[in-house]
PDB file of C-alpha atoms in Angstrom:
ATOM      1  CA  SER D  20      -8.535  34.373  63.261  1.00 85.00           C
ATOM      2  CA  GLN D  21     -10.167  31.071  62.490  1.00 87.00           C
ATOM      3  CA  THR D  22     -13.894  30.445  62.658  1.00 92.00           C
ATOM      4  CA  ILE D  23     -15.972  27.357  62.038  1.00 96.00           C
ATOM      5  CA  HIS D  24     -19.593  27.343  60.949  1.00 96.00           C
ATOM      6  CA  GLN D  25     -22.212  24.630  60.964  1.00 97.00           C
ATOM      7  CA  TRP D  26     -25.741  24.626  59.668  1.00 94.00           C
ATOM      8  CA  PRO D  27     -28.483  24.138  60.285  1.00 94.00           C
ATOM      9  CA  ALA D  28     -28.462  24.654  64.055  1.00 95.00           C
ATOM     10  CA  THR D  29     -31.421  22.341  64.607  1.00 96.00           C
ATOM     11  CA  LEU D  30     -33.188  19.869  62.375  1.00 96.00           C
ATOM     12  CA  VAL D  31     -36.225  17.627  62.763  1.00 97.00           C
ATOM     13  CA  GLN D  32     -36.463  14.923  60.126  1.00 97.00           C
ATOM     14  CA  PRO D  33     -38.712  11.886  59.581  1.00 97.00           C
ATOM     15  CA  VAL D  34     -37.266   8.383  59.542  1.00 97.00           C
ATOM     16  CA  GLY D  35     -36.163   7.415  56.055  1.00 97.00           C
ATOM     17  CA  SER D  36     -35.526  10.966  54.862  1.00 97.00           C
ATOM     18  CA  PRO D  37     -32.134  12.150  53.562  1.00 97.00           C
ATOM     19  CA  LEU D  38     -29.698  14.326  55.489  1.00 96.00           C
ATOM     20  CA  SER D  39     -27.075  16.896  54.617  1.00 97.00           C
ATOM     21  CA  LEU D  40     -25.143  18.822  57.269  1.00 97.00           C
ATOM     22  CA  GLU D  41     -22.535  21.325  56.269  1.00 96.00           C
ATOM     23  CA  CYS D  42     -19.427  22.585  58.010  1.00 97.00           C
ATOM     24  CA  THR D  43     -17.086  25.311  56.777  1.00 97.00           C
ATOM     25  CA  VAL D  44     -13.898  26.711  58.246  1.00 96.00           C
ATOM     26  CA  GLU D  45     -12.476  30.191  57.677  1.00 95.00           C
ATOM     27  CA  GLY D  46      -9.063  31.647  58.349  1.00 93.00           C
ATOM     28  CA  THR D  47      -6.942  28.554  57.805  1.00 91.00           C
ATOM     29  CA  SER D  48      -5.916  26.257  54.971  1.00 90.00           C
ATOM     30  CA  ASN D  49      -5.627  22.471  54.721  1.00 92.00           C
ATOM     31  CA  PRO D  50      -6.962  21.749  58.199  1.00 94.00           C
ATOM     32  CA  ASN D  51      -7.840  18.283  59.463  1.00 94.00           C
ATOM     33  CA  LEU D  52     -11.625  18.118  59.732  1.00 96.00           C
ATOM     34  CA  TYR D  53     -13.764  15.882  61.968  1.00 96.00           C
ATOM     35  CA  TRP D  54     -17.404  14.882  62.360  1.00 96.00           C
ATOM     36  CA  TYR D  55     -18.531  13.733  65.809  1.00 96.00           C
ATOM     37  CA  ARG D  56     -21.889  12.659  67.203  1.00 95.00           C
ATOM     38  CA  GLN D  57     -22.846  13.096  70.827  1.00 94.00           C
ATOM     39  CA  ALA D  58     -25.890  11.294  72.238  1.00 87.00           C
ATOM     40  CA  ALA D  59     -27.659  12.951  75.167  1.00 81.00           C
ATOM     41  CA  GLY D  60     -25.472  12.818  78.293  1.00 76.00           C
ATOM     42  CA  ARG D  61     -22.741  10.882  76.515  1.00 81.00           C
ATOM     43  CA  GLY D  62     -19.229  11.470  75.223  1.00 85.00           C
ATOM     44  CA  LEU D  63     -18.122  12.239  71.696  1.00 92.00           C
ATOM     45  CA  GLN D  64     -18.166   9.507  69.047  1.00 91.00           C
ATOM     46  CA  LEU D  65     -15.852  10.137  66.102  1.00 92.00           C
ATOM     47  CA  LEU D  66     -17.693   9.436  62.835  1.00 94.00           C
ATOM     48  CA  PHE D  67     -15.338  10.659  60.095  1.00 95.00           C
ATOM     49  CA  TYR D  68     -12.153  12.596  59.682  1.00 92.00           C
ATOM     50  CA  SER D  69     -10.392  14.104  56.701  1.00 95.00           C
ATOM     51  CA  VAL D  70      -6.797  15.208  56.186  1.00 92.00           C
ATOM     52  CA  GLY D  71      -7.408  16.741  52.760  1.00 93.00           C
ATOM     53  CA  ILE D  72      -9.787  17.254  49.824  1.00 94.00           C
ATOM     54  CA  GLY D  73     -11.463  14.000  48.863  1.00 91.00           C
ATOM     55  CA  GLN D  74      -9.759  12.076  51.702  1.00 93.00           C
ATOM     56  CA  ILE D  75     -12.247  10.587  54.159  1.00 93.00           C
ATOM     57  CA  SER D  76     -11.660   8.054  56.907  1.00 90.00           C
ATOM     58  CA  SER D  77     -14.628   6.348  58.512  1.00 88.00           C
ATOM     59  CA  GLU D  78     -14.422   5.305  62.140  1.00 84.00           C
ATOM     60  CA  VAL D  79     -17.813   3.708  62.680  1.00 80.00           C
ATOM     61  CA  PRO D  80     -19.831   1.678  60.152  1.00 66.00           C
ATOM     62  CA  GLN D  81     -23.287   3.211  59.797  1.00 79.00           C
ATOM     63  CA  ASN D  82     -25.678   4.668  57.256  1.00 89.00           C
ATOM     64  CA  LEU D  83     -23.834   7.992  57.223  1.00 94.00           C
ATOM     65  CA  SER D  84     -21.233   9.231  54.742  1.00 95.00           C
ATOM     66  CA  ALA D  85     -18.973  12.267  54.543  1.00 96.00           C
ATOM     67  CA  SER D  86     -17.409  14.265  51.752  1.00 96.00           C
ATOM     68  CA  ARG D  87     -14.865  17.048  51.493  1.00 97.00           C
ATOM     69  CA  PRO D  88     -15.434  18.747  48.118  1.00 95.00           C
ATOM     70  CA  GLN D  89     -13.336  21.801  49.017  1.00 95.00           C
ATOM     71  CA  ASP D  90     -10.416  22.409  51.369  1.00 95.00           C
ATOM     72  CA  ARG D  91     -12.516  24.073  54.056  1.00 95.00           C
ATOM     73  CA  GLN D  92     -15.855  22.355  53.533  1.00 96.00           C
ATOM     74  CA  PHE D  93     -16.945  19.118  55.170  1.00 97.00           C
ATOM     75  CA  ILE D  94     -20.363  17.564  54.555  1.00 97.00           C
ATOM     76  CA  LEU D  95     -22.146  14.805  56.466  1.00 97.00           C
ATOM     77  CA  SER D  96     -24.883  12.956  54.599  1.00 96.00           C
ATOM     78  CA  SER D  97     -27.328  10.120  54.813  1.00 96.00           C
ATOM     79  CA  LYS D  98     -29.671   8.654  52.216  1.00 95.00           C
ATOM     80  CA  LYS D  99     -32.141   7.308  54.794  1.00 96.00           C
ATOM     81  CA  LEU D 100     -32.168   8.428  58.414  1.00 96.00           C
ATOM     82  CA  LEU D 101     -32.761   6.029  61.294  1.00 95.00           C
ATOM     83  CA  LEU D 102     -34.186   6.858  64.722  1.00 94.00           C
ATOM     84  CA  SER D 103     -30.757   6.086  66.183  1.00 92.00           C
ATOM     85  CA  ASP D 104     -29.219   8.899  64.122  1.00 94.00           C
ATOM     86  CA  SER D 105     -30.690  11.469  66.502  1.00 94.00           C
ATOM     87  CA  GLY D 106     -28.039  13.402  68.381  1.00 94.00           C
ATOM     88  CA  PHE D 107     -25.819  16.433  68.518  1.00 96.00           C
ATOM     89  CA  TYR D 108     -23.479  16.572  65.503  1.00 97.00           C
ATOM     90  CA  LEU D 109     -20.250  18.460  65.933  1.00 97.00           C
ATOM     91  CA  CYS D 110     -17.696  19.445  63.335  1.00 98.00           C
ATOM     92  CA  ALA D 111     -14.153  20.258  64.425  1.00 97.00           C
ATOM     93  CA  TRP D 112     -10.941  21.432  62.804  1.00 96.00           C
ATOM     94  CA  MET D 113      -7.311  20.971  63.763  1.00 92.00           C
ATOM     95  CA  LYS D 114      -3.966  22.183  62.519  1.00 86.00           C
ATOM     96  CA  GLU D 115      -0.449  21.843  63.865  1.00 79.00           C
ATOM     97  CA  SER D 116      -1.346  22.564  67.478  1.00 78.00           C
ATOM     98  CA  LYS D 117      -3.229  19.232  67.815  1.00 83.00           C
ATOM     99  CA  THR D 118      -6.057  21.102  69.530  1.00 91.00           C
ATOM    100  CA  GLN D 119      -9.452  20.483  67.977  1.00 94.00           C
ATOM    101  CA  TYR D 120     -11.803  23.462  67.766  1.00 95.00           C
ATOM    102  CA  PHE D 121     -15.489  22.779  67.492  1.00 97.00           C
ATOM    103  CA  GLY D 122     -18.287  24.388  65.551  1.00 97.00           C
ATOM    104  CA  PRO D 123     -21.583  25.289  67.267  1.00 97.00           C
ATOM    105  CA  GLY D 124     -23.150  21.939  66.383  1.00 96.00           C
ATOM    106  CA  THR D 125     -26.362  20.708  64.785  1.00 97.00           C
ATOM    107  CA  ARG D 126     -29.042  19.148  66.935  1.00 96.00           C
ATOM    108  CA  LEU D 127     -30.815  16.445  64.899  1.00 96.00           C
ATOM    109  CA  LEU D 128     -34.045  14.801  65.957  1.00 96.00           C
ATOM    110  CA  VAL D 129     -35.292  11.914  63.850  1.00 96.00           C
ATOM    111  CA  LEU D 130     -38.971  11.075  64.386  1.00 96.00           C
TER     112      LEU D 130
ATOM    113  CA  GLY Q  30      -7.670  -1.784  74.097  1.00 73.00           C
ATOM    114  CA  GLN Q  31      -8.252   1.920  74.528  1.00 82.00           C
ATOM    115  CA  ASN Q  32     -10.154   3.198  77.522  1.00 89.00           C
ATOM    116  CA  ILE Q  33     -10.662   6.497  79.294  1.00 94.00           C
ATOM    117  CA  ASP Q  34     -12.644   6.928  82.520  1.00 95.00           C
ATOM    118  CA  GLN Q  35     -13.958   9.869  84.476  1.00 97.00           C
ATOM    119  CA  PRO Q  36     -16.738  10.222  87.070  1.00 97.00           C
ATOM    120  CA  THR Q  37     -20.207  10.760  85.664  1.00 95.00           C
ATOM    121  CA  GLU Q  38     -21.227  13.578  87.978  1.00 97.00           C
ATOM    122  CA  MET Q  39     -19.822  15.717  90.783  1.00 98.00           C
ATOM    123  CA  THR Q  40     -21.341  18.369  93.027  1.00 98.00           C
ATOM    124  CA  ALA Q  41     -19.478  21.258  94.626  1.00 98.00           C
ATOM    125  CA  THR Q  42     -20.238  24.519  96.397  1.00 97.00           C
ATOM    126  CA  GLU Q  43     -19.733  28.004  94.990  1.00 97.00           C
ATOM    127  CA  GLY Q  44     -16.361  29.381  96.086  1.00 97.00           C
ATOM    128  CA  ALA Q  45     -14.916  25.941  96.834  1.00 98.00           C
ATOM    129  CA  ILE Q  46     -12.308  23.806  95.003  1.00 98.00           C
ATOM    130  CA  VAL Q  47     -13.095  20.661  93.001  1.00 98.00           C
ATOM    131  CA  GLN Q  48     -10.840  18.069  91.377  1.00 98.00           C
ATOM    132  CA  ILE Q  49     -12.083  16.035  88.411  1.00 98.00           C
ATOM    133  CA  ASN Q  50     -10.074  12.884  87.755  1.00 98.00           C
ATOM    134  CA  CYS Q  51      -9.436  11.074  84.496  1.00 98.00           C
ATOM    135  CA  THR Q  52      -7.642   7.764  83.950  1.00 98.00           C
ATOM    136  CA  TYR Q  53      -6.661   6.422  80.569  1.00 96.00           C
ATOM    137  CA  GLN Q  54      -5.241   3.365  78.838  1.00 94.00           C
ATOM    138  CA  THR Q  55      -4.249   3.870  75.215  1.00 90.00           C
ATOM    139  CA  SER Q  56      -2.014   2.088  72.728  1.00 86.00           C
ATOM    140  CA  GLY Q  57      -0.135   5.306  72.056  1.00 87.00           C
ATOM    141  CA  PHE Q  58      -0.092   8.517  74.028  1.00 92.00           C
ATOM    142  CA  ASN Q  59       1.018  12.029  73.172  1.00 93.00           C
ATOM    143  CA  GLY Q  60      -0.896  14.144  75.671  1.00 95.00           C
ATOM    144  CA  LEU Q  61      -4.163  14.769  77.500  1.00 97.00           C
ATOM    145  CA  PHE Q  62      -6.811  17.366  76.669  1.00 96.00           C
ATOM    146  CA  TRP Q  63      -9.492  18.907  78.870  1.00 98.00           C
ATOM    147  CA  TYR Q  64     -12.554  20.570  77.383  1.00 97.00           C
ATOM    148  CA  GLN Q  65     -15.507  22.356  78.964  1.00 98.00           C
ATOM    149  CA  GLN Q  66     -18.992  21.867  77.556  1.00 96.00           C
ATOM    150  CA  HIS Q  67     -21.987  23.876  78.725  1.00 96.00           C
ATOM    151  CA  ALA Q  68     -25.381  22.262  78.219  1.00 92.00           C
ATOM    152  CA  GLY Q  69     -26.502  22.455  74.615  1.00 90.00           C
ATOM    153  CA  GLU Q  70     -23.238  23.957  73.420  1.00 94.00           C
ATOM    154  CA  ALA Q  71     -20.049  22.728  71.750  1.00 95.00           C
ATOM    155  CA  PRO Q  72     -16.960  21.779  73.780  1.00 96.00           C
ATOM    156  CA  THR Q  73     -14.349  24.504  74.260  1.00 96.00           C
ATOM    157  CA  PHE Q  74     -10.655  23.878  74.817  1.00 96.00           C
ATOM    158  CA  LEU Q  75      -9.274  24.285  78.326  1.00 97.00           C
ATOM    159  CA  SER Q  76      -5.838  22.657  78.450  1.00 96.00           C
ATOM    160  CA  TYR Q  77      -3.405  20.212  76.867  1.00 96.00           C
ATOM    161  CA  ASN Q  78      -0.789  18.454  78.996  1.00 97.00           C
ATOM    162  CA  VAL Q  79       2.147  16.719  77.357  1.00 95.00           C
ATOM    163  CA  LEU Q  80       4.646  16.625  80.210  1.00 96.00           C
ATOM    164  CA  ASP Q  81       4.170  15.323  83.745  1.00 97.00           C
ATOM    165  CA  GLY Q  82       3.206  17.901  86.312  1.00 97.00           C
ATOM    166  CA  LEU Q  83       0.777  20.693  87.011  1.00 97.00           C
ATOM    167  CA  GLU Q  84      -0.043  23.501  84.589  1.00 96.00           C
ATOM    168  CA  GLU Q  85      -1.956  26.477  85.922  1.00 95.00           C
ATOM    169  CA  LYS Q  86      -4.204  28.810  83.958  1.00 91.00           C
ATOM    170  CA  GLY Q  87      -5.974  31.233  86.228  1.00 94.00           C
ATOM    171  CA  ARG Q  88      -8.611  29.417  88.308  1.00 97.00           C
ATOM    172  CA  PHE Q  89      -8.117  26.206  86.318  1.00 97.00           C
ATOM    173  CA  SER Q  90      -5.132  23.843  86.607  1.00 97.00           C
ATOM    174  CA  SER Q  91      -4.471  20.505  84.935  1.00 98.00           C
ATOM    175  CA  PHE Q  92      -2.173  17.730  86.106  1.00 98.00           C
ATOM    176  CA  LEU Q  93      -0.714  14.762  84.236  1.00 98.00           C
ATOM    177  CA  SER Q  94       1.133  11.618  85.336  1.00 98.00           C
ATOM    178  CA  ARG Q  95       2.105   9.596  82.267  1.00 96.00           C
ATOM    179  CA  SER Q  96       3.468   6.690  84.312  1.00 95.00           C
ATOM    180  CA  LYS Q  97       0.152   6.318  86.154  1.00 96.00           C
ATOM    181  CA  GLY Q  98      -2.119   7.039  83.183  1.00 96.00           C
ATOM    182  CA  TYR Q  99      -3.815   9.718  85.256  1.00 97.00           C
ATOM    183  CA  SER Q 100      -4.848  13.323  84.936  1.00 98.00           C
ATOM    184  CA  TYR Q 101      -6.977  15.739  86.883  1.00 98.00           C
ATOM    185  CA  LEU Q 102      -8.554  19.130  86.327  1.00 98.00           C
ATOM    186  CA  LEU Q 103      -8.587  21.403  89.365  1.00 98.00           C
ATOM    187  CA  LEU Q 104     -11.084  24.242  89.518  1.00 98.00           C
ATOM    188  CA  LYS Q 105     -10.631  26.873  92.240  1.00 97.00           C
ATOM    189  CA  GLU Q 106     -12.953  29.605  93.525  1.00 97.00           C
ATOM    190  CA  LEU Q 107     -15.898  27.933  91.845  1.00 98.00           C
ATOM    191  CA  GLN Q 108     -18.462  30.157  90.206  1.00 97.00           C
ATOM    192  CA  MET Q 109     -21.990  29.278  89.117  1.00 97.00           C
ATOM    193  CA  LYS Q 110     -20.915  29.657  85.476  1.00 97.00           C
ATOM    194  CA  ASP Q 111     -18.527  26.709  85.976  1.00 98.00           C
ATOM    195  CA  SER Q 112     -21.546  24.395  85.972  1.00 98.00           C
ATOM    196  CA  ALA Q 113     -20.853  22.326  82.860  1.00 97.00           C
ATOM    197  CA  SER Q 114     -19.558  18.979  81.688  1.00 97.00           C
ATOM    198  CA  TYR Q 115     -15.797  18.504  81.613  1.00 98.00           C
ATOM    199  CA  LEU Q 116     -14.423  16.121  78.992  1.00 97.00           C
ATOM    200  CA  CYS Q 117     -10.972  14.582  79.041  1.00 97.00           C
ATOM    201  CA  ALA Q 118      -9.470  13.201  75.838  1.00 96.00           C
ATOM    202  CA  ALA Q 119      -6.251  11.268  75.267  1.00 95.00           C
ATOM    203  CA  ASP Q 120      -4.212  12.210  72.221  1.00 92.00           C
ATOM    204  CA  SER Q 121      -3.355   8.779  70.862  1.00 87.00           C
ATOM    205  CA  ASN Q 122      -1.772   8.145  67.472  1.00 75.00           C
ATOM    206  CA  TYR Q 123      -3.432  10.972  65.522  1.00 69.00           C
ATOM    207  CA  GLN Q 124      -6.861  10.642  67.070  1.00 81.00           C
ATOM    208  CA  LEU Q 125      -8.492  11.638  70.313  1.00 89.00           C
ATOM    209  CA  ILE Q 126      -9.979   9.059  72.668  1.00 90.00           C
ATOM    210  CA  TRP Q 127     -12.785  10.813  74.530  1.00 93.00           C
ATOM    211  CA  GLY Q 128     -14.134  10.236  78.005  1.00 94.00           C
ATOM    212  CA  ALA Q 129     -17.905  10.421  78.526  1.00 93.00           C
ATOM    213  CA  GLY Q 130     -17.561  13.649  80.498  1.00 95.00           C
ATOM    214  CA  THR Q 131     -18.089  14.677  84.112  1.00 97.00           C
ATOM    215  CA  LYS Q 132     -21.139  16.804  84.805  1.00 96.00           C
ATOM    216  CA  LEU Q 133     -20.212  19.369  87.457  1.00 98.00           C
ATOM    217  CA  ILE Q 134     -23.085  20.830  89.468  1.00 98.00           C
ATOM    218  CA  ILE Q 135     -22.348  23.969  91.466  1.00 98.00           C
ATOM    219  CA  LYS Q 136     -24.587  24.783  94.424  1.00 96.00           C
ATOM    220  CA  PRO Q 137     -24.816  28.234  96.009  1.00 94.00           C
TER     221      PRO Q 137
END
């Protein structure tokens, strides 16, 4: 069966510091991968998606970037965090079924 | 443009039935997802409707009308553990358009 991992679970970072969030998927190959952000009490905002190694599509211009160095690894990064980057970051994977399955999420607080 | 709407919050009583509505306008449409999200957790998949009509899965049912751009999630025999946010998402041209979610509060 497939599983998806995200770490860390929670993170408190000062404004201007760098960020690296990691997501890995097990039990499948060549999945579509997604990064979402969810502000408190709000819906999901798609940040990036990837259909394969090295292929990244950005949905929202911001100070974040994403990379997919391996088939089942998806990384979200920032060189300098802003206060507005606080939120709940969710990674998801999808294959033929079109259903997206989410990881446990990373709660980021930028102070 | 692309738009998806659902009520912000609903309240229901334990043991009762509740219907959560979702309307959508998208440039392309393949189907409609419903997810459940408990506070502080990730969304989990509930249903995916492609064809018009009602699909039942235990206490939960989901309905779709493509001509009206409308869907609803029906929850029967409500339990306290059903207190959560319910997100609808339209499958539109290889991406999902997400609603903001409906927070469902269950009272004893």
